Coordinates of N, CA, C and O in Angstrom, one line a residue:
S1 N 132.2 79.9 166.7 CA 132.6 80.1 165.3 C 131.6 81.0 164.6 O 130.4 80.9 164.8
T2 N 132.0 81.8 163.7 CA 131.2 82.7 162.9 C 131.3 82.3 161.4 O 132.4 82.2 160.9
D3 N 130.2 82.2 160.8 CA 130.1 82.0 159.4 C 129.7 83.3 158.7 O 128.8 83.9 159.1
D4 N 130.4 83.6 157.6 CA 130.0 84.8 156.9 C 129.3 84.4 155.6 O 129.7 83.4 155.0
V5 N 128.2 85.1 155.3 CA 127.4 84.8 154.1 C 127.5 86.0 153.3 O 127.2 87.1 153.7
V6 N 127.9 85.8 152.0 CA 127.9 87.0 151.1 C 126.7 86.9 150.2 O 126.4 85.9 149.6
I7 N 125.9 88.0 150.2 CA 124.7 88.0 149.4 C 125.0 89.1 148.3 O 125.3 90.2 148.6
T8 N 124.8 88.6 147.1 CA 124.9 89.5 146.0 C 123.6 89.9 145.5 O 122.7 89.1 145.2
V9 N 123.3 91.2 145.4 CA 122.1 91.7 144.9 C 122.3 92.3 143.5 O 123.1 93.3 143.4
N10 N 121.7 91.7 142.5 CA 121.9 92.2 141.2 C 120.7 93.2 140.9 O 119.6 92.9 141.1
E11 N 121.1 94.3 140.4 CA 120.1 95.3 140.0 C 119.4 94.8 138.8 O 120.0 94.2 137.9
G12 N 118.1 95.0 138.7 CA 117.3 94.5 137.6 C 117.6 95.3 136.3 O 118.0 96.4 136.4
A13 N 117.3 94.7 135.2 CA 117.4 95.3 133.9 C 116.3 96.3 133.7 O 115.1 96.0 134.1
T14 N 116.5 97.4 133.0 CA 115.5 98.3 132.6 C 115.7 98.6 131.1 O 116.8 98.7 130.6
G15 N 114.6 98.8 130.5 CA 114.6 99.2 129.1 C 113.4 100.1 128.8 O 112.3 99.9 129.2
S16 N 113.6 101.1 128.0 CA 112.5 102.0 127.6 C 112.6 102.2 126.0 O 113.6 102.5 125.5
A17 N 111.4 102.0 125.4 CA 111.3 102.2 124.0 C 111.1 103.6 123.6 O 111.2 104.0 122.4
G18 N 110.9 104.5 124.6 CA 110.7 105.9 124.3 C 109.2 106.1 124.0 O 108.4 105.2 124.1
A19 N 108.8 107.4 123.8 CA 107.4 107.8 123.6 C 106.9 107.3 122.2 O 107.7 107.1 121.3
D20 N 105.6 107.1 122.2 CA 104.9 106.8 120.9 C 105.2 108.0 120.0 O 105.4 109.1 120.4
A21 N 105.2 107.7 118.7 CA 105.5 108.8 117.7 C 104.6 108.6 116.4 O 104.1 107.5 116.2
S22 N 104.5 109.7 115.7 CA 103.8 109.7 114.4 C 104.8 110.3 113.4 O 105.4 111.3 113.7
I23 N 104.8 109.7 112.2 CA 105.7 110.2 111.1 C 104.9 110.2 109.8 O 103.9 109.5 109.7
C24 N 105.4 111.0 108.9 CA 104.8 111.0 107.5 C 105.3 109.8 106.7 O 106.4 109.3 106.9
A25 N 104.4 109.3 105.9 CA 104.8 108.2 105.0 C 106.0 108.6 104.2 O 106.1 109.8 103.8
G26 N 106.9 107.7 103.9 CA 108.1 108.0 103.1 C 109.2 108.5 103.9 O 110.2 108.9 103.4
T27 N 109.1 108.6 105.3 CA 110.2 109.1 106.1 C 110.6 108.0 107.1 O 110.0 107.0 107.2
T28 N 111.8 108.2 107.7 CA 112.3 107.3 108.7 C 112.1 107.8 110.1 O 111.7 109.0 110.2
H29 N 112.3 107.0 111.1 CA 112.2 107.5 112.5 C 113.4 107.0 113.3 O 113.7 105.8 113.3
T30 N 114.0 108.0 114.0 CA 115.1 107.7 114.9 C 114.5 107.4 116.2 O 113.9 108.3 116.8
L31 N 114.8 106.2 116.7 CA 114.2 105.8 118.0 C 115.0 106.4 119.2 O 116.1 106.8 119.1
S32 N 114.3 106.6 120.3 CA 114.9 107.2 121.5 C 114.8 106.2 122.7 O 114.4 106.6 123.8
G33 N 115.2 105.0 122.4 CA 115.2 103.9 123.4 C 116.4 104.1 124.4 O 117.3 104.9 124.2
S34 N 116.3 103.4 125.5 CA 117.4 103.5 126.5 C 117.4 102.1 127.3 O 116.4 101.4 127.4
V35 N 118.6 101.8 127.8 CA 118.8 100.6 128.5 C 119.5 101.0 129.8 O 120.3 101.9 129.9
G36 N 119.0 100.4 130.9 CA 119.6 100.7 132.2 C 119.6 99.6 133.2 O 119.4 98.4 132.8
G37 N 119.9 99.9 134.4 CA 120.0 98.8 135.4 C 121.2 98.0 135.1 O 122.3 98.5 134.7
S38 N 121.1 96.7 135.3 CA 122.2 95.8 135.0 C 122.2 95.3 133.5 O 123.0 94.4 133.2
A39 N 121.3 95.8 132.7 CA 121.3 95.3 131.3 C 122.5 95.9 130.6 O 122.9 97.0 130.8
G40 N 123.1 95.1 129.8 CA 124.3 95.5 129.0 C 124.0 95.7 127.6 O 124.9 96.3 126.9
S41 N 122.9 95.1 127.1 CA 122.7 95.3 125.6 C 121.2 95.2 125.4 O 120.4 94.8 126.3
S42 N 120.8 95.5 124.2 CA 119.4 95.4 123.8 C 119.2 95.1 122.3 O 120.2 95.2 121.6
V43 N 118.0 94.7 121.9 CA 117.7 94.5 120.5 C 116.3 95.0 120.2 O 115.4 94.8 121.1
W44 N 116.1 95.6 119.1 CA 114.8 96.0 118.6 C 114.1 95.0 117.7 O 114.8 94.3 116.9
T45 N 112.8 94.9 117.8 CA 112.0 94.1 116.9 C 110.8 94.9 116.5 O 110.5 95.9 117.2
S46 N 110.2 94.5 115.4 CA 109.0 95.2 114.9 C 107.9 94.3 114.6 O 108.1 93.2 114.2
S47 N 106.6 94.8 114.8 CA 105.5 94.0 114.4 C 105.3 94.1 112.9 O 104.4 93.4 112.3
G48 N 106.0 95.1 112.3 CA 105.9 95.3 110.9 C 107.0 94.6 110.1 O 107.7 93.7 110.6
T49 N 107.2 95.1 108.9 CA 108.2 94.5 108.0 C 109.3 95.4 107.6 O 110.1 95.1 106.7
G50 N 109.4 96.6 108.2 CA 110.4 97.6 107.9 C 111.8 97.1 108.5 O 111.9 96.0 109.0
T51 N 112.8 98.0 108.3 CA 114.1 97.6 108.8 C 114.7 98.6 109.7 O 114.4 99.8 109.7
F52 N 115.6 98.1 110.6 CA 116.4 99.0 111.5 C 117.8 99.1 110.9 O 118.3 98.1 110.3
D53 N 118.5 100.3 111.0 CA 119.8 100.4 110.6 C 120.8 99.6 111.5 O 121.8 99.1 111.0
D54 N 120.4 99.4 112.8 CA 121.2 98.6 113.7 C 120.3 98.2 114.8 O 120.0 99.0 115.7
T55 N 119.9 96.9 114.8 CA 118.9 96.5 115.8 C 119.4 96.5 117.2 O 118.7 96.4 118.2
T56 N 120.7 96.6 117.4 CA 121.3 96.6 118.7 C 121.6 98.0 119.3 O 122.1 98.1 120.4
S57 N 121.2 99.0 118.6 CA 121.4 100.4 119.0 C 120.1 100.9 119.6 O 119.0 100.8 119.0
A58 N 120.1 101.4 120.8 CA 118.9 101.9 121.5 C 118.3 103.1 120.7 O 117.2 103.4 120.7
T59 N 119.2 103.8 119.9 CA 118.8 104.9 119.1 C 118.8 104.6 117.6 O 119.2 105.4 116.8
A60 N 118.4 103.4 117.2 CA 118.5 103.0 115.8 C 117.5 103.8 115.0 O 116.6 104.5 115.5
T61 N 117.7 103.8 113.7 CA 116.8 104.4 112.8 C 115.9 103.3 112.1 O 116.5 102.3 111.6
Y62 N 114.6 103.5 112.2 CA 113.7 102.5 111.6 C 113.2 103.1 110.2 O 112.7 104.2 110.2
T63 N 113.3 102.2 109.2 CA 112.7 102.6 107.9 C 111.5 101.7 107.6 O 111.6 100.5 107.5
P64 N 110.3 102.3 107.6 CA 109.1 101.6 107.5 C 109.0 101.0 106.0 O 109.5 101.6 105.1
S65 N 108.3 99.9 105.9 CA 108.0 99.3 104.6 C 106.7 99.9 104.1 O 106.0 100.5 104.9
A66 N 106.4 99.6 102.9 CA 105.1 100.1 102.3 C 104.0 99.4 103.1 O 102.9 100.0 103.3
A67 N 104.2 98.1 103.5 CA 103.2 97.4 104.2 C 102.9 98.0 105.6 O 101.8 98.1 106.1
D68 N 104.0 98.5 106.2 CA 103.9 99.2 107.5 C 102.9 100.4 107.4 O 102.0 100.6 108.2
V69 N 103.2 101.2 106.4 CA 102.4 102.4 106.1 C 101.0 102.1 105.9 O 100.1 102.7 106.4
L70 N 100.7 101.0 105.1 CA 99.3 100.6 104.8 C 98.6 100.2 106.1 O 97.4 100.4 106.3
L71 N 99.3 99.6 107.0 CA 98.7 99.2 108.3 C 98.3 100.4 109.2 O 97.4 100.3 109.9
G72 N 99.0 101.5 109.0 CA 98.7 102.7 109.8 C 99.5 102.8 111.1 O 99.8 103.9 111.4
T73 N 99.7 101.7 111.8 CA 100.5 101.7 113.0 C 101.2 100.4 113.1 O 100.7 99.4 112.6
I74 N 102.4 100.4 113.7 CA 103.1 99.2 114.1 C 103.6 99.4 115.5 O 103.7 100.5 116.0
T75 N 104.1 98.3 116.1 CA 104.7 98.4 117.4 C 106.2 98.0 117.3 O 106.5 97.0 116.7
L76 N 107.0 98.8 117.9 CA 108.4 98.6 118.0 C 108.8 98.2 119.4 O 108.3 98.9 120.3
T77 N 109.5 97.1 119.6 CA 109.8 96.6 120.9 C 111.3 96.6 121.2 O 112.0 96.0 120.3
I78 N 111.7 97.1 122.3 CA 113.1 96.9 122.7 C 113.2 95.9 123.8 O 112.3 95.9 124.7
T79 N 114.1 95.0 123.7 CA 114.3 93.9 124.7 C 115.8 93.9 125.2 O 116.6 93.8 124.3
T80 N 116.0 94.0 126.5 CA 117.4 93.9 127.0 C 117.8 92.5 127.1 O 117.1 91.5 127.0
D81 N 119.1 92.4 127.4 CA 119.7 91.1 127.7 C 119.3 90.6 129.1 O 118.8 91.4 129.9
D82 N 119.4 89.4 129.4 CA 119.2 88.8 130.7 C 120.4 89.1 131.5 O 121.5 88.4 131.3
P83 N 120.4 90.0 132.5 CA 121.7 90.5 133.1 C 122.4 89.4 133.9 O 123.6 89.5 134.1
D84 N 121.7 88.4 134.4 CA 122.4 87.4 135.2 C 122.3 86.0 134.6 O 122.4 85.0 135.3
A85 N 122.0 85.9 133.3 CA 121.9 84.7 132.6 C 121.2 83.6 133.2 O 121.8 82.5 133.6
G86 N 119.9 83.8 133.5 CA 119.1 82.7 134.0 C 118.9 82.8 135.5 O 118.2 81.9 136.1
G87 N 119.5 83.8 136.2 CA 119.3 83.9 137.6 C 118.0 84.6 137.9 O 117.1 84.6 137.0
P88 N 117.8 85.2 139.0 CA 116.5 85.8 139.4 C 116.2 87.0 138.6 O 115.0 87.4 138.5
C89 N 117.2 87.7 138.0 CA 116.9 88.9 137.2 C 116.5 88.4 135.8 O 117.0 87.4 135.2
T90 N 115.6 89.2 135.1 CA 115.1 88.8 133.8 C 115.3 90.0 132.9 O 115.6 91.1 133.3
A91 N 115.2 89.7 131.6 CA 115.3 90.8 130.6 C 114.1 91.7 130.7 O 113.1 91.3 131.2
A92 N 114.3 92.9 130.3 CA 113.2 93.9 130.3 C 112.8 94.2 128.9 O 113.6 94.2 128.0
T93 N 111.5 94.5 128.7 CA 111.0 94.8 127.4 C 110.1 96.0 127.5 O 109.5 96.3 128.6
D94 N 110.0 96.8 126.4 CA 109.1 98.0 126.4 C 108.7 98.2 124.9 O 109.5 97.9 124.0
D95 N 107.5 98.7 124.7 CA 107.0 98.9 123.4 C 106.7 100.4 123.2 O 106.5 101.2 124.1
M96 N 106.8 100.8 121.9 CA 106.3 102.1 121.5 C 105.5 101.9 120.2 O 105.8 101.0 119.4
V97 N 104.5 102.7 120.0 CA 103.7 102.6 118.8 C 104.1 103.7 117.8 O 104.2 104.9 118.2
L98 N 104.3 103.3 116.6 CA 104.7 104.2 115.5 C 103.5 104.3 114.5 O 103.1 103.3 114.0
T99 N 103.0 105.5 114.4 CA 101.8 105.8 113.5 C 102.2 106.5 112.3 O 103.1 107.4 112.3
F100 N 101.6 106.2 111.2 CA 102.0 106.7 109.9 C 100.9 107.6 109.3 O 99.8 107.2 109.3
Y101 N 101.3 108.9 109.0 CA 100.4 109.8 108.3 C 100.6 109.7 106.8 O 101.7 109.7 106.3
A102 N 99.5 109.7 106.1 CA 99.6 109.8 104.6 C 100.1 111.2 104.2 O 99.7 112.2 104.8
S103 N 101.0 111.2 103.2 CA 101.5 112.5 102.8 C 100.6 113.0 101.7 O 100.0 112.3 100.9
P104 N 100.6 114.3 101.5 CA 99.8 114.9 100.4 C 100.5 114.7 99.1 O 101.7 114.5 99.1
T105 N 99.8 114.9 98.0 CA 100.3 114.8 96.7 C 100.0 116.2 96.1 O 98.9 116.6 96.0
A106 N 101.1 116.9 95.7 CA 101.0 118.2 95.1 C 101.0 118.1 93.6 O 101.6 117.3 93.0
S107 N 100.2 119.1 93.0 CA 100.2 119.1 91.5 C 99.9 120.6 91.2 O 99.6 121.4 92.0
I108 N 100.2 120.9 89.9 CA 99.9 122.2 89.4 C 98.5 122.1 88.6 O 98.4 121.4 87.7
A109 N 97.5 122.8 89.2 CA 96.2 122.7 88.6 C 96.0 123.5 87.3 O 95.3 123.1 86.4
S110 N 96.7 124.7 87.3 CA 96.7 125.5 86.1 C 97.8 126.5 86.1 O 98.4 126.7 87.2
S111 N 98.2 127.0 84.9 CA 99.2 128.0 84.8 C 99.0 128.9 83.7 O 98.3 128.6 82.7
V112 N 99.6 130.1 83.7 CA 99.5 131.1 82.6 C 101.0 131.5 82.3 O 101.7 131.9 83.2
D113 N 101.4 131.3 81.1 CA 102.7 131.6 80.6 C 102.9 133.1 80.6 O 102.0 133.9 80.6
I114 N 104.2 133.6 80.4 CA 104.6 135.0 80.3 C 104.1 135.6 79.0 O 104.3 134.9 78.0
L115 N 103.6 136.8 79.0 CA 103.2 137.4 77.7 C 104.4 137.9 76.9 O 104.4 137.7 75.7
C116 N 105.3 138.6 77.5 CA 106.5 139.1 76.8 C 107.8 138.8 77.5 O 107.8 138.7 78.7
T117 N 108.8 138.7 76.8 CA 110.1 138.4 77.4 C 110.4 139.5 78.4 O 110.3 140.6 78.2
G118 N 110.9 139.0 79.6 CA 111.2 139.9 80.7 C 110.0 140.3 81.6 O 110.2 140.9 82.7
D119 N 108.8 140.0 81.2 CA 107.6 140.4 82.0 C 107.5 139.4 83.1 O 107.9 138.2 83.1
N120 N 106.7 139.8 84.1 CA 106.4 138.9 85.3 C 104.9 138.8 85.3 O 104.2 139.0 86.3
T121 N 104.3 138.3 84.2 CA 102.9 138.1 84.0 C 102.4 136.7 84.1 O 101.2 136.4 83.9
G122 N 103.3 135.8 84.5 CA 102.9 134.4 84.7 C 102.2 134.1 86.0 O 102.3 134.9 87.0
S123 N 101.5 133.0 86.1 CA 100.9 132.6 87.3 C 100.8 131.1 87.3 O 100.8 130.4 86.2
A124 N 100.6 130.5 88.5 CA 100.4 129.1 88.6 C 99.6 128.8 89.8 O 99.7 129.6 90.9
T125 N 98.7 127.8 89.7 CA 97.8 127.5 90.8 C 98.1 126.0 91.2 O 98.2 125.1 90.4
A126 N 98.3 125.8 92.5 CA 98.6 124.5 93.1 C 97.3 123.8 93.4 O 96.3 124.4 93.6
A127 N 97.5 122.5 93.5 CA 96.4 121.6 94.1 C 97.0 120.6 94.9 O 98.2 120.2 94.8
A128 N 96.3 120.1 95.9 CA 96.8 119.0 96.8 C 95.7 118.0 97.1 O 94.5 118.4 97.2
T129 N 96.0 116.8 97.1 CA 95.1 115.7 97.4 C 95.8 114.8 98.5 O 97.1 114.8 98.6
G130 N 95.1 114.0 99.2 CA 95.7 113.1 100.2 C 96.2 113.9 101.4 O 95.9 115.1 101.5
G131 N 96.8 113.2 102.3 CA 97.2 113.8 103.5 C 96.0 114.3 104.3 O 94.9 113.8 104.2
T132 N 96.2 115.3 105.2 CA 95.2 115.9 106.0 C 95.1 117.4 105.9 O 96.1 118.0 106.1
G133 N 94.0 117.9 105.4 CA 93.9 119.3 105.2 C 93.7 120.0 106.6 O 93.5 119.3 107.6
P134 N 93.8 121.3 106.7 CA 94.1 122.2 105.5 C 95.6 122.1 105.1 O 96.4 121.7 105.9
Y135 N 95.8 122.6 103.9 CA 97.2 122.7 103.4 C 97.7 124.1 103.4 O 97.0 125.1 103.3
T136 N 99.0 124.2 103.5 CA 99.7 125.5 103.3 C 100.6 125.3 102.1 O 101.0 124.2 101.7
Y137 N 100.9 126.5 101.5 CA 101.7 126.5 100.2 C 102.8 127.5 100.4 O 102.7 128.6 100.9
V138 N 104.0 127.1 99.9 CA 105.1 128.0 99.8 C 105.7 127.9 98.4 O 106.2 126.8 98.0
W139 N 105.7 128.9 97.6 CA 106.3 128.9 96.3 C 107.7 129.3 96.3 O 108.2 130.0 97.2
S140 N 108.5 128.8 95.3 CA 109.9 129.1 95.2 C 110.2 130.3 94.4 O 111.4 130.5 94.0
D141 N 109.3 131.2 94.2 CA 109.6 132.5 93.5 C 110.3 133.4 94.5 O 110.4 133.1 95.6
P142 N 110.8 134.6 94.0 CA 111.6 135.4 94.8 C 110.9 135.9 96.1 O 111.6 136.2 97.1
S143 N 109.6 136.0 96.0 CA 108.9 136.5 97.2 C 108.3 135.4 98.1 O 107.6 135.7 99.1
F144 N 108.6 134.2 97.7 CA 108.1 133.0 98.5 C 106.6 133.1 98.9 O 106.2 133.1 100.0
Q145 N 105.8 133.3 97.8 CA 104.3 133.5 98.0 C 103.8 132.3 98.8 O 104.2 131.2 98.6
T146 N 102.8 132.6 99.6 CA 102.2 131.5 100.5 C 100.7 131.3 100.2 O 100.0 131.0 101.1
T147 N 100.3 131.5 99.0 CA 98.9 131.3 98.7 C 98.8 130.2 97.7 O 99.8 129.8 97.1
I148 N 97.6 129.7 97.5 CA 97.4 128.5 96.5 C 97.8 128.9 95.1 O 98.2 128.1 94.3
M149 N 97.6 130.2 94.8 CA 98.0 130.8 93.5 C 99.1 131.8 93.6 O 99.0 132.7 94.3
A150 N 100.2 131.5 92.8 CA 101.3 132.4 92.7 C 101.1 133.3 91.5 O 100.9 132.8 90.4
T151 N 101.3 134.6 91.7 CA 101.2 135.6 90.5 C 102.5 136.4 90.4 O 103.3 136.3 91.3
G152 N 102.5 137.1 89.3 CA 103.7 138.0 89.1 C 105.0 137.1 88.8 O 106.1 137.6 89.2
L153 N 104.8 136.0 88.2 CA 105.9 135.1 88.0 C 106.7 135.4 86.6 O 106.0 135.8 85.7
Y154 N 108.0 135.2 86.7 CA 108.8 135.4 85.5 C 108.9 134.0 84.8 O 108.6 133.0 85.4
A155 N 109.4 134.0 83.5 CA 109.7 132.8 82.8 C 110.7 132.0 83.6 O 111.6 132.5 84.2
G156 N 110.6 130.7 83.5 CA 111.5 129.8 84.2 C 110.8 128.8 85.1 O 109.5 128.7 85.1
Q157 N 111.6 128.0 85.8 CA 111.0 127.0 86.7 C 110.5 127.7 88.0 O 111.2 128.5 88.6
V158 N 109.4 127.3 88.5 CA 108.8 127.7 89.8 C 108.2 126.4 90.4 O 107.6 125.6 89.8
G159 N 108.5 126.3 91.7 CA 108.0 125.1 92.4 C 107.1 125.6 93.6 O 107.1 126.7 94.0
V160 N 106.3 124.6 94.1 CA 105.5 124.9 95.3 C 105.7 123.7 96.2 O 105.7 122.5 95.8
M161 N 105.9 124.0 97.5 CA 105.9 122.9 98.5 C 104.5 123.0 99.3 O 104.1 124.1 99.8
V162 N 103.8 121.9 99.3 CA 102.5 121.8 100.0 C 102.8 121.0 101.3 O 103.4 120.0 101.3
T163 N 102.3 121.6 102.4 CA 102.4 121.0 103.7 C 101.0 120.8 104.2 O 100.2 121.7 104.2
D164 N 100.7 119.6 104.8 CA 99.4 119.3 105.3 C 99.4 119.6 106.8 O 100.4 120.0 107.4
A165 N 98.2 119.4 107.4 CA 98.1 119.7 108.9 C 99.0 118.8 109.8 O 99.2 119.3 110.9
N166 N 99.5 117.7 109.3 CA 100.4 116.9 110.1 C 101.9 117.2 109.8 O 102.7 116.6 110.4
G167 N 102.1 118.2 109.0 CA 103.5 118.6 108.7 C 104.1 117.7 107.5 O 105.3 117.9 107.2
C168 N 103.3 116.9 106.9 CA 103.8 116.1 105.8 C 103.8 116.9 104.5 O 103.0 117.8 104.4
Q169 N 104.8 116.7 103.7 CA 105.1 117.6 102.5 C 105.2 116.9 101.2 O 105.6 115.7 101.2
D170 N 104.9 117.6 100.2 CA 105.2 117.2 98.8 C 105.5 118.4 98.0 O 105.1 119.5 98.3
T171 N 106.4 118.3 97.0 CA 106.7 119.5 96.1 C 106.4 119.1 94.6 O 106.5 117.9 94.3
V172 N 106.2 120.1 93.9 CA 106.0 120.0 92.4 C 106.5 121.3 91.8 O 106.4 122.3 92.4
S173 N 106.9 121.2 90.5 CA 107.3 122.4 89.9 C 106.8 122.4 88.4 O 106.4 121.4 87.9
I174 N 106.9 123.6 87.8 CA 106.5 123.8 86.4 C 107.4 124.8 85.8 O 108.0 125.6 86.5
V175 N 107.6 124.7 84.5 CA 108.4 125.7 83.8 C 107.5 126.6 83.0 O 106.7 126.1 82.2
L176 N 107.5 127.9 83.3 CA 106.7 128.9 82.6 C 107.6 129.4 81.5 O 108.8 129.7 81.6
T177 N 107.0 129.6 80.3 CA 107.7 130.1 79.1 C 106.9 131.3 78.6 O 105.8 131.7 79.1
R178 N 107.5 132.0 77.6 CA 106.8 133.1 77.0 C 105.8 132.5 76.0 O 106.1 131.6 75.2
S179 N 104.6 133.0 76.1 CA 103.5 132.5 75.2 C 103.6 133.1 73.8 O 104.2 134.1 73.6

């Protein structure tokens, strides 16, 4: 007589939280997690106090809290389900570290109003604090000047976007009038 034995081999669960990332304060981060093997679902958790738009999506968006940003880094963890509910296979977990860069604060240090109606004799000088230098500047005037001081400006509103070495940005604007 012959006895047949059926052996079922369950593939183990896999989960990846994706690569570590750095973002600017005040922005969100879309995760690049993945689930594989015999795992059917996953859930995200955070060492911080921010929120996920959907903790069960491998590609959820994380919105950091102010406390997260103050910490400087947090750990985000993806955990899969237990694919065979208590059998020899177990859930998989993986972490990624999210680092926060401080954003610069842009301001107008000085400005010169227009001398006569229709003239382009105005100017404005930007300043930046915080973030990580060096800074770059892009003005919203017709020629998109890229220096700390914009010249040849007409009456009206002009803005400047300041970008720091980490790509973090802030904008500020001023209204120039005829003096």
